[in-house]
PDB file of C-alpha atoms in Angstrom:
ATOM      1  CA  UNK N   1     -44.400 133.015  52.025  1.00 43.00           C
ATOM      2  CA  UNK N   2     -43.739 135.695  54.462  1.00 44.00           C
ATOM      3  CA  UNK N   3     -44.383 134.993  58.093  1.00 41.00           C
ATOM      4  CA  UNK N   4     -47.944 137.093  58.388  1.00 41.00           C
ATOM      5  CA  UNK N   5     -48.936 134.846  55.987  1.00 43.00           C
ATOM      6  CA  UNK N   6     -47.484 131.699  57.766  1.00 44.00           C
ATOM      7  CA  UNK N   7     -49.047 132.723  60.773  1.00 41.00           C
ATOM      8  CA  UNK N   8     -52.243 133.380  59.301  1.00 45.00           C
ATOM      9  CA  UNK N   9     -52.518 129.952  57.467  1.00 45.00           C
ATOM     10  CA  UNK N  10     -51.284 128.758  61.122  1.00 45.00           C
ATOM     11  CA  UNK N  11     -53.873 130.231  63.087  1.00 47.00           C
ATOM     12  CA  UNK N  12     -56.766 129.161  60.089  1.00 47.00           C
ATOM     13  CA  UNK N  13     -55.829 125.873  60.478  1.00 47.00           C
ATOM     14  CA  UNK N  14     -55.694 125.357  63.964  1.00 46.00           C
ATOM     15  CA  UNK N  15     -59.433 127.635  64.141  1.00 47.00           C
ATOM     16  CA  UNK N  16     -60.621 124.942  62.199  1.00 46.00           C
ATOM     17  CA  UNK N  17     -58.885 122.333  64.079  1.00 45.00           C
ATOM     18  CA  UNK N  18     -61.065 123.274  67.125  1.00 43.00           C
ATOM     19  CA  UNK N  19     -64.059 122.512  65.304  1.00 43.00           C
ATOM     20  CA  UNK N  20     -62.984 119.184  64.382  1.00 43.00           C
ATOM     21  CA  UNK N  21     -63.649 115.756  66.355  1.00 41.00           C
ATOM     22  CA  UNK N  22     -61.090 115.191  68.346  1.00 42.00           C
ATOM     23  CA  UNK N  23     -58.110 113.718  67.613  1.00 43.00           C
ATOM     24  CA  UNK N  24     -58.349 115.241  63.956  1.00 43.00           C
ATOM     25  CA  UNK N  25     -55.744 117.852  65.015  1.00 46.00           C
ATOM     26  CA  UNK N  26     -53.255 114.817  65.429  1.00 44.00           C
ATOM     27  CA  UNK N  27     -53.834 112.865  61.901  1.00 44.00           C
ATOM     28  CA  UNK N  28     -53.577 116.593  60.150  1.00 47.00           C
ATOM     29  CA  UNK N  29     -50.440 116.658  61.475  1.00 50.00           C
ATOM     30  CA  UNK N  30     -49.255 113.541  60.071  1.00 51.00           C
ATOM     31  CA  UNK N  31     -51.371 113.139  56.850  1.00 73.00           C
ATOM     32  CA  UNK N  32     -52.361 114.929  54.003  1.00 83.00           C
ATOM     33  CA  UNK N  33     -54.672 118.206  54.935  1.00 93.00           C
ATOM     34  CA  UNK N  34     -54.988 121.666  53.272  1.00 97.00           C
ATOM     35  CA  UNK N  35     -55.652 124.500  55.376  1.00 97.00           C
ATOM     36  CA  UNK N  36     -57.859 126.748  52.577  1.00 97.00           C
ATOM     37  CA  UNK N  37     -58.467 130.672  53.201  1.00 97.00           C
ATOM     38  CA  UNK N  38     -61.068 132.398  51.100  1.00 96.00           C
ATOM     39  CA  UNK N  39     -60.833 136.373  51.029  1.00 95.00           C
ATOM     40  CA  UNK N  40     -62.361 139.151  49.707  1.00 91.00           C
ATOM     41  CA  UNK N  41     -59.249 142.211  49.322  1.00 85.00           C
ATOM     42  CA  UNK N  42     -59.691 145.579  50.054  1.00 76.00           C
ATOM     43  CA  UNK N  43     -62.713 144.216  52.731  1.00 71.00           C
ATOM     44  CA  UNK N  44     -62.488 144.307  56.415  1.00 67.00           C
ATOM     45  CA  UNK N  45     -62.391 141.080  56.446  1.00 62.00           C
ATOM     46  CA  UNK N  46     -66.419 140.267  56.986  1.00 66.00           C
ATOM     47  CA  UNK N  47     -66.257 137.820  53.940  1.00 76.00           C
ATOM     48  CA  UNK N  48     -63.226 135.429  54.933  1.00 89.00           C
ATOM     49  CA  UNK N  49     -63.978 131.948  55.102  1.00 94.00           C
ATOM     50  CA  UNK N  50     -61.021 129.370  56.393  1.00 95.00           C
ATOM     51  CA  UNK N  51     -61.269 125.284  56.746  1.00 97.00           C
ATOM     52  CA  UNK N  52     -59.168 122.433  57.422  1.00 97.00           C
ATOM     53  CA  UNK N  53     -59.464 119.846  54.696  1.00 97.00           C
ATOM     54  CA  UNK N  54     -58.912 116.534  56.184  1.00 96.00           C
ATOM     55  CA  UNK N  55     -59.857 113.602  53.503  1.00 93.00           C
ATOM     56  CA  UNK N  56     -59.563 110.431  55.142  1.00 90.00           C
ATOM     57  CA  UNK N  57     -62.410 110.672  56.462  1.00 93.00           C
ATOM     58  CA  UNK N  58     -64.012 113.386  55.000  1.00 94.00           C
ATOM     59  CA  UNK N  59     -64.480 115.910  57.374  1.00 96.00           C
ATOM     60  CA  UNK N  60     -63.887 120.151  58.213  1.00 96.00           C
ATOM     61  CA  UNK N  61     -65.348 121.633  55.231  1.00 96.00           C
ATOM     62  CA  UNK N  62     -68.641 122.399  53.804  1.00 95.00           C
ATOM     63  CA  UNK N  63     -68.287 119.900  50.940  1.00 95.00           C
ATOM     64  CA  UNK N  64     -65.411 117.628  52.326  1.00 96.00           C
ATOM     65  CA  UNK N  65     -66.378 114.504  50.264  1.00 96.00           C
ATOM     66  CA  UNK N  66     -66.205 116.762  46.999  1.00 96.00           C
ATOM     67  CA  UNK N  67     -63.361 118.836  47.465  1.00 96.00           C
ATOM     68  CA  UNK N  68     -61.502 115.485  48.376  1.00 95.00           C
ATOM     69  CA  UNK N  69     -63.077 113.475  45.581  1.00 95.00           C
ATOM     70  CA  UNK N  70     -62.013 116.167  43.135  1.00 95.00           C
ATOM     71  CA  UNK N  71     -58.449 116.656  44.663  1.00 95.00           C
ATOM     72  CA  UNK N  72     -58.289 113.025  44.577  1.00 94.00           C
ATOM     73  CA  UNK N  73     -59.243 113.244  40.448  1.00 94.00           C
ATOM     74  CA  UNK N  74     -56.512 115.725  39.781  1.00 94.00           C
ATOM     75  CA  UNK N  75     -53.987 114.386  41.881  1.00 92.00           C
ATOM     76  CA  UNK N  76     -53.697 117.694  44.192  1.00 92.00           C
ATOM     77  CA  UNK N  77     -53.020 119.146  41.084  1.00 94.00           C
ATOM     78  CA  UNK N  78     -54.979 122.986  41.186  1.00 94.00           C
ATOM     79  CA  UNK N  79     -54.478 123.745  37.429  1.00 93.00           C
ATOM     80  CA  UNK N  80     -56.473 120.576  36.768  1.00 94.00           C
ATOM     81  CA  UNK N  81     -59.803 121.386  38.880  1.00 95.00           C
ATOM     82  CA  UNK N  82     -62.982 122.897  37.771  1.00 90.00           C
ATOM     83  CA  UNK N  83     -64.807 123.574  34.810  1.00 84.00           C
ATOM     84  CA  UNK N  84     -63.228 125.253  31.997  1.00 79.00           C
ATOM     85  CA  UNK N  85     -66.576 125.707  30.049  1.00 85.00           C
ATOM     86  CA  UNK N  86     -68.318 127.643  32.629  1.00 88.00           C
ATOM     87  CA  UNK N  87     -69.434 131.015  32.198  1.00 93.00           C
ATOM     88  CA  UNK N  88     -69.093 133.817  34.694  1.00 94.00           C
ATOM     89  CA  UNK N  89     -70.593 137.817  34.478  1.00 94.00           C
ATOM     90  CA  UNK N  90     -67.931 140.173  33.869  1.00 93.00           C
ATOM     91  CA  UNK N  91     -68.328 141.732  37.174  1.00 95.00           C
ATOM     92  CA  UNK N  92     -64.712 142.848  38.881  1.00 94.00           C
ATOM     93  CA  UNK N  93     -65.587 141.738  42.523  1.00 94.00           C
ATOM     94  CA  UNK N  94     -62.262 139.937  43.642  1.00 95.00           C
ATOM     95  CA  UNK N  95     -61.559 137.173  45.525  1.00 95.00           C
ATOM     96  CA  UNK N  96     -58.604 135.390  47.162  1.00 96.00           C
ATOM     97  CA  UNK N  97     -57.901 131.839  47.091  1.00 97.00           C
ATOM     98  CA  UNK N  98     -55.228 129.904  49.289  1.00 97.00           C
ATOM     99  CA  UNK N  99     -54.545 126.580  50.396  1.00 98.00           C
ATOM    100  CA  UNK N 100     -51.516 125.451  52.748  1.00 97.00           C
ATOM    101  CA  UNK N 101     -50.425 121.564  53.461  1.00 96.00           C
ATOM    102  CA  UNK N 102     -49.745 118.223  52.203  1.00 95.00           C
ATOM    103  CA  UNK N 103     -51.660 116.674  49.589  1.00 93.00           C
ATOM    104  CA  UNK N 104     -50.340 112.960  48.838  1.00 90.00           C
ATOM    105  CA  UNK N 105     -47.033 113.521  50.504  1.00 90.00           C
ATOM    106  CA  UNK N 106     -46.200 116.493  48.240  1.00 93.00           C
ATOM    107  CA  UNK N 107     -46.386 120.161  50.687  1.00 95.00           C
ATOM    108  CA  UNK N 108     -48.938 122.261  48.700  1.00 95.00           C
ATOM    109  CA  UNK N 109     -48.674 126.116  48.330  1.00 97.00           C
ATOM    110  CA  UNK N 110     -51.625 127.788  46.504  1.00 97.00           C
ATOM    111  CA  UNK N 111     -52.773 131.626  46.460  1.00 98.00           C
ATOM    112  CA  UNK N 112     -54.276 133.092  43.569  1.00 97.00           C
ATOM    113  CA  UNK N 113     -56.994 136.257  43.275  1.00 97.00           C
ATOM    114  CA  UNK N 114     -59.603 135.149  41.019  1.00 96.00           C
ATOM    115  CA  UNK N 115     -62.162 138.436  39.298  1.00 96.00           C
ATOM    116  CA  UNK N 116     -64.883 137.068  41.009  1.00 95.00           C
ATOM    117  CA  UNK N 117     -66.746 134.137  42.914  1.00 94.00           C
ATOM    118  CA  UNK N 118     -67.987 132.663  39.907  1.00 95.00           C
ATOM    119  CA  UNK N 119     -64.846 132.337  38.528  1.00 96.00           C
ATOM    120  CA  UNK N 120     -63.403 131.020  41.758  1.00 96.00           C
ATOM    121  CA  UNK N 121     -66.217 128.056  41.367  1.00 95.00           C
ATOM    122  CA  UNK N 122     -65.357 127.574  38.275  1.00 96.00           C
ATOM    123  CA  UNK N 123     -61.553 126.927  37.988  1.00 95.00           C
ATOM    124  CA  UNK N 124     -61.627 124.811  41.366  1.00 96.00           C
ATOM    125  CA  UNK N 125     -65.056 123.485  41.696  1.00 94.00           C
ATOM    126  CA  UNK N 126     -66.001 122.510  45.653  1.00 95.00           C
ATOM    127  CA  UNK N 127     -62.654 122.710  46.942  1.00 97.00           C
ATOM    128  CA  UNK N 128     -63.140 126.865  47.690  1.00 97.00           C
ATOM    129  CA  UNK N 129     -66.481 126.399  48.518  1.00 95.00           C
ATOM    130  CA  UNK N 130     -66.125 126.936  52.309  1.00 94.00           C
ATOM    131  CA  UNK N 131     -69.616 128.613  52.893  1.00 83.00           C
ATOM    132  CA  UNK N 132     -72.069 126.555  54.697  1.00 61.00           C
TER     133      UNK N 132
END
């Protein structure tokens, strides 16, 4: 990872910090927590979305209880999330995934450009879903 991107996942996850009870920032920093980015390429940067995941409890994301519960089922395992018999319009409208953290003691490194939303939703179910 190159260190724009480092400081962007950085600065994400410490934006999202601030919205966080306090003392959150603290047990991030020595649990598990993924700091998730959602971007739309070749945009201004209108559509990005960035949370802190924090899953015990619960808490800095839309759908915390799901995105844990289904991190939780696939053992922080990406490859193993969504729904693989879900169909999606063949519309080219791209999207950027990326997640940055510890998930289970393991340090987790995700970034992947899906072709659109739908397919987004569909290979990692409520763990992208960052809009409120």
């Amino acid at each position: 990872m190159n260190r724009l991107t480092r400081t962007a996942a950085l600065a994400a996850a410490l934006m999202a910090s601030c919205l966080l009870a306090p003392g959150t920032t603290a047990h991030a920093a020595s649990g598990d927590w993924l700091s998730l980015t959602v971007t739309r390429p070749g945009t201004t940067g209108g559509g990005s979305r960035a949370a802190l995941l924090l899953c015990d409890p619960p808490q800095g994301h839309p759908k915390a209880a799901e995105a844990c519960a289904e991190l939780a089922a696939a053992d922080g395992d990406f490859s193993r999330l969504g729904d693989s018999g879900t169909l999606c319009p063949l519309i080219y409208a791209p999207v950027r995934a990326r997640a940055h953290g510890r998930w289970n003691g393991r340090p987790i490194e995700y970034d992947r450009t899906y072709g659109n939303a739908c397919e987004l939703r569909a290979e990692t179910a409520d763990v992208f879903a960052l809009e409120g």
